[in-house]
Amino acid sequence: TDEYTDNSRHAIIDVVLGCGRNVYAVATVELVCKGPNNGVEHSELGSAVVKVLTQMGVDPGDVYAFSSDRASVPRKAYDDILKPVCPKAVWVSCLSHGLNNVAKSIIADLDSNLVRIFELGPAMLHAKRYSGRRRRWFAFLHRKKVGRSVPPKYITTRWSIWRTVASWWIDYMDHMHEFLKLEVQRYKADAVPTNLQQLLDLLAVEQSAKKATMVFA
């Protein structure tokens, strides 16, 4: 099972069944988030999984394992709800979640400036709030003969997003730095938006570090 929260504060539960080498995505269950930290209660999660097994005609005695991330809610759902119903089943920590957590730890150990760039970038080109700047960014990329793209949102709880974000900035950091230097010229010196100036300053630091690395390489 896997669980994530949508924009309407609903928990989306994906239940996947596997038998041998065959894996089937069999159900998606929507629950209202009303548990601690705006999450779903473990009892609701466990009951939802049991309901899916019943609907699919799965004999509880034929269930040998449940796999999920290491969050407390799915583990408690297994201990209190699923284990009594499926006595042969063991709980297995999802390897993909584990690898993702390792990657997140690596990102957390990076230069805090870089992580802040990941966070600030998408806001600078928000589709509604800064639609004019977004259009200028696309025009800038067109002049550079570079494909249109915007910074992906950095969401630490999403699988592999760290890789997507890092790859984007590798390709577009130089362009973004140049573009923001043009953008600040549209404002009076004392009227530049704080986030815009902060991102420009952070990019300047990264560019200086990049040049220094090239010199000493």
Tab-separated table of C-alpha atoms in Angstrom:
chain	number	residue	atom	x	y	z
A	1	THR	CA	0.000	0.000	0.000
A	2	ASP	CA	0.994	3.611	-0.497
A	3	GLU	CA	-0.722	6.765	0.721
A	4	TYR	CA	-0.432	10.422	-0.282
A	5	THR	CA	-2.514	13.552	0.267
A	6	ASP	CA	-4.163	15.577	-2.499
A	7	ASN	CA	-4.965	19.315	-2.507
A	8	SER	CA	-8.402	18.699	-0.972
A	9	ARG	CA	-6.948	17.100	2.163
A	10	HIS	CA	-8.003	13.642	1.054
A	11	ALA	CA	-5.726	10.666	1.574
A	12	ILE	CA	-5.359	8.626	-1.602
A	13	ILE	CA	-4.636	4.970	-0.797
A	14	ASP	CA	-3.203	2.824	-3.591
A	15	VAL	CA	-3.519	-0.905	-2.961
A	16	VAL	CA	-1.360	-3.205	-5.092
A	17	LEU	CA	-1.565	-7.004	-5.017
A	18	GLY	CA	1.259	-9.268	-6.090
A	19	CYS	CA	1.397	-13.010	-6.702
A	20	GLY	CA	4.738	-14.419	-7.755
A	21	ARG	CA	6.096	-12.235	-10.543
A	22	ASN	CA	2.683	-10.752	-11.309
A	23	VAL	CA	1.751	-7.398	-9.786
A	24	TYR	CA	-1.682	-5.814	-10.098
A	25	ALA	CA	-2.788	-2.296	-9.147
A	26	VAL	CA	-6.239	-3.251	-7.951
A	27	ALA	CA	-7.722	-0.309	-6.095
A	28	THR	CA	-7.447	3.361	-5.208
A	29	VAL	CA	-9.307	4.401	-2.061
A	30	GLU	CA	-10.003	8.001	-1.057
A	31	LEU	CA	-10.267	8.880	2.646
A	32	VAL	CA	-10.723	12.234	4.372
A	33	CYS	CA	-7.647	13.358	6.313
A	34	LYS	CA	-8.717	13.776	9.933
A	35	GLY	CA	-5.977	12.064	11.878
A	36	PRO	CA	-2.914	13.585	13.582
A	37	ASN	CA	-0.940	16.009	11.399
A	38	ASN	CA	-3.797	16.133	8.883
A	39	GLY	CA	-3.238	12.480	8.021
A	40	VAL	CA	-5.370	9.367	7.936
A	41	GLU	CA	-6.052	7.198	10.984
A	42	HIS	CA	-4.329	3.808	11.022
A	43	SER	CA	-7.668	2.090	11.642
A	44	GLU	CA	-9.111	3.648	8.475
A	45	LEU	CA	-6.091	2.611	6.430
A	46	GLY	CA	-6.203	-0.946	7.723
A	47	SER	CA	-9.957	-1.242	7.198
A	48	ALA	CA	-9.636	0.094	3.644
A	49	VAL	CA	-7.053	-2.574	2.787
A	50	VAL	CA	-9.172	-5.347	4.333
A	51	LYS	CA	-12.188	-4.123	2.354
A	52	VAL	CA	-10.206	-4.278	-0.898
A	53	LEU	CA	-9.033	-7.829	-0.136
A	54	THR	CA	-12.638	-8.855	0.546
A	55	GLN	CA	-13.897	-7.231	-2.647
A	56	MET	CA	-11.195	-9.013	-4.649
A	57	GLY	CA	-12.093	-12.367	-3.109
A	58	VAL	CA	-8.648	-12.821	-1.568
A	59	ASP	CA	-8.513	-15.424	1.195
A	60	PRO	CA	-6.818	-13.792	4.243
A	61	GLY	CA	-4.963	-17.058	4.779
A	62	ASP	CA	-3.303	-16.620	1.382
A	63	VAL	CA	-1.801	-13.244	2.262
A	64	TYR	CA	1.847	-13.620	3.240
A	65	ALA	CA	3.177	-10.061	3.349
A	66	PHE	CA	2.214	-6.391	3.468
A	67	SER	CA	4.672	-3.822	2.151
A	68	SER	CA	4.603	-0.084	2.827
A	69	ASP	CA	6.897	2.724	3.851
A	70	ARG	CA	8.210	3.005	7.412
A	71	ALA	CA	5.714	5.661	8.475
A	72	SER	CA	3.966	4.970	11.765
A	73	VAL	CA	0.430	4.877	10.354
A	74	PRO	CA	0.826	1.946	7.903
A	75	ARG	CA	2.921	0.004	10.418
A	76	LYS	CA	0.292	0.467	13.127
A	77	ALA	CA	-2.407	-0.478	10.592
A	78	TYR	CA	-0.536	-3.739	10.063
A	79	ASP	CA	-0.032	-4.426	13.783
A	80	ASP	CA	-3.580	-3.637	14.920
A	81	ILE	CA	-5.792	-4.393	11.909
A	82	LEU	CA	-4.110	-6.461	9.204
A	83	LYS	CA	-2.078	-8.965	11.218
A	84	PRO	CA	-5.106	-10.295	13.163
A	85	VAL	CA	-7.039	-10.720	9.908
A	86	CYS	CA	-4.133	-12.220	7.933
A	87	PRO	CA	-2.138	-14.213	10.526
A	88	LYS	CA	0.423	-15.559	8.023
A	89	ALA	CA	1.335	-12.105	6.746
A	90	VAL	CA	4.534	-10.318	7.753
A	91	TRP	CA	5.296	-6.641	7.338
A	92	VAL	CA	8.032	-5.707	4.842
A	93	SER	CA	9.534	-2.233	4.577
A	94	CYS	CA	9.380	-0.976	0.976
A	95	LEU	CA	12.888	-0.896	-0.519
A	96	SER	CA	11.995	1.965	-2.881
A	97	HIS	CA	10.968	4.125	0.071
A	98	GLY	CA	14.228	3.254	1.806
A	99	LEU	CA	16.330	4.263	-1.190
A	100	ASN	CA	14.365	7.476	-1.513
A	101	ASN	CA	15.017	8.298	2.153
A	102	VAL	CA	18.746	7.748	1.606
A	103	ALA	CA	18.657	10.184	-1.316
A	104	LYS	CA	16.728	12.718	0.778
A	105	SER	CA	19.395	12.454	3.465
A	106	ILE	CA	22.080	13.195	0.883
A	107	ILE	CA	20.139	16.262	-0.284
A	108	ALA	CA	19.731	17.410	3.330
A	109	ASP	CA	23.520	17.315	3.727
A	110	LEU	CA	24.074	19.500	0.677
A	111	ASP	CA	24.911	23.167	0.863
A	112	SER	CA	21.820	24.851	2.317
A	113	ASN	CA	22.077	27.497	-0.419
A	114	LEU	CA	21.426	24.859	-3.058
A	115	VAL	CA	18.379	23.485	-1.264
A	116	ARG	CA	17.044	27.027	-0.900
A	117	ILE	CA	17.454	27.529	-4.654
A	118	PHE	CA	15.394	24.389	-5.216
A	119	GLU	CA	12.655	25.860	-3.011
A	120	LEU	CA	12.661	29.422	-4.363
A	121	GLY	CA	12.918	28.654	-8.075
A	122	PRO	CA	9.349	27.494	-8.805
A	123	ALA	CA	7.804	30.458	-6.963
A	124	MET	CA	9.633	32.931	-9.207
A	125	LEU	CA	7.680	31.687	-12.225
A	126	HIS	CA	4.314	30.943	-10.657
A	127	ALA	CA	1.753	30.571	-13.471
A	128	LYS	CA	-0.788	32.990	-11.933
A	129	ARG	CA	1.128	35.226	-9.549
A	130	TYR	CA	3.945	35.981	-11.965
A	131	SER	CA	2.425	35.195	-15.374
A	132	GLY	CA	4.225	38.166	-16.979
A	133	ARG	CA	7.609	37.018	-15.687
A	134	ARG	CA	6.812	33.509	-16.843
A	135	ARG	CA	6.138	34.775	-20.370
A	136	ARG	CA	9.398	36.732	-20.313
A	137	TRP	CA	11.230	33.602	-19.167
A	138	PHE	CA	9.850	31.605	-22.083
A	139	ALA	CA	10.785	34.400	-24.490
A	140	PHE	CA	14.282	34.478	-22.970
A	141	LEU	CA	14.689	30.735	-23.508
A	142	HIS	CA	13.392	31.081	-27.062
A	143	ARG	CA	16.094	33.667	-27.819
A	144	LYS	CA	18.649	31.269	-26.358
A	145	LYS	CA	17.197	28.459	-28.492
A	146	VAL	CA	16.591	26.438	-25.338
A	147	GLY	CA	13.483	24.344	-24.738
A	148	ARG	CA	10.701	25.930	-22.668
A	149	SER	CA	10.717	24.679	-19.105
A	150	VAL	CA	10.120	25.875	-15.547
A	151	PRO	CA	11.744	24.703	-12.298
A	152	PRO	CA	10.003	21.589	-10.925
A	153	LYS	CA	8.603	21.988	-7.448
A	154	TYR	CA	10.851	20.541	-4.756
A	155	ILE	CA	8.653	18.313	-2.559
A	156	THR	CA	10.766	16.305	-0.150
A	157	THR	CA	8.121	13.619	0.382
A	158	ARG	CA	7.789	12.752	-3.308
A	159	TRP	CA	9.783	9.866	-4.724
A	160	SER	CA	12.771	10.793	-6.870
A	161	ILE	CA	11.809	14.475	-7.088
A	162	TRP	CA	15.290	15.318	-5.799
A	163	ARG	CA	16.759	13.818	-8.985
A	164	THR	CA	14.328	15.651	-11.260
A	165	VAL	CA	14.988	18.980	-9.543
A	166	ALA	CA	18.773	18.581	-9.518
A	167	SER	CA	18.801	17.619	-13.208
A	168	TRP	CA	16.714	20.660	-14.101
A	169	TRP	CA	19.035	23.079	-12.313
A	170	ILE	CA	22.109	21.495	-13.906
A	171	ASP	CA	20.613	22.340	-17.301
A	172	TYR	CA	19.071	25.730	-16.507
A	173	MET	CA	20.994	27.365	-13.659
A	174	ASP	CA	23.144	29.547	-15.926
A	175	HIS	CA	20.089	30.654	-17.881
A	176	MET	CA	18.101	31.429	-14.736
A	177	HIS	CA	20.945	33.490	-13.298
A	178	GLU	CA	21.195	35.548	-16.465
A	179	PHE	CA	17.414	35.963	-16.682
A	180	LEU	CA	17.042	37.152	-13.080
A	181	LYS	CA	19.756	39.764	-13.589
A	182	LEU	CA	17.542	41.168	-16.335
A	183	GLU	CA	14.437	40.919	-14.157
A	184	VAL	CA	15.820	42.996	-11.277
A	185	GLN	CA	16.443	45.829	-13.741
A	186	ARG	CA	12.669	46.185	-14.060
A	187	TYR	CA	12.462	47.426	-10.460
A	188	LYS	CA	13.820	50.414	-8.579
A	189	ALA	CA	16.783	49.508	-6.397
A	190	ASP	CA	14.723	49.570	-3.195
A	191	ALA	CA	11.698	47.804	-4.703
A	192	VAL	CA	13.129	44.468	-5.866
A	193	PRO	CA	11.005	41.628	-4.429
A	194	THR	CA	12.814	39.938	-1.548
A	195	ASN	CA	12.533	36.415	-2.915
A	196	LEU	CA	13.728	37.509	-6.343
A	197	GLN	CA	16.802	39.222	-4.910
A	198	GLN	CA	17.489	36.311	-2.595
A	199	LEU	CA	17.385	33.772	-5.417
A	200	LEU	CA	19.622	35.968	-7.577
A	201	ASP	CA	22.154	36.277	-4.744
A	202	LEU	CA	22.127	32.516	-4.123
A	203	LEU	CA	22.659	31.795	-7.801
A	204	ALA	CA	25.553	34.261	-7.865
A	205	VAL	CA	27.194	32.364	-5.004
A	206	GLU	CA	26.756	29.050	-6.820
A	207	GLN	CA	28.114	30.514	-10.039
A	208	SER	CA	31.192	31.825	-8.213
A	209	ALA	CA	31.752	28.413	-6.625
A	210	LYS	CA	31.377	26.773	-10.026
A	211	LYS	CA	33.990	29.075	-11.557
A	212	ALA	CA	36.381	28.487	-8.674
A	213	THR	CA	36.004	24.732	-9.094
A	214	MET	CA	36.808	25.041	-12.806
A	215	VAL	CA	39.925	27.088	-12.045
A	216	PHE	CA	41.330	24.575	-9.554
A	217	ALA	CA	40.261	21.465	-11.438
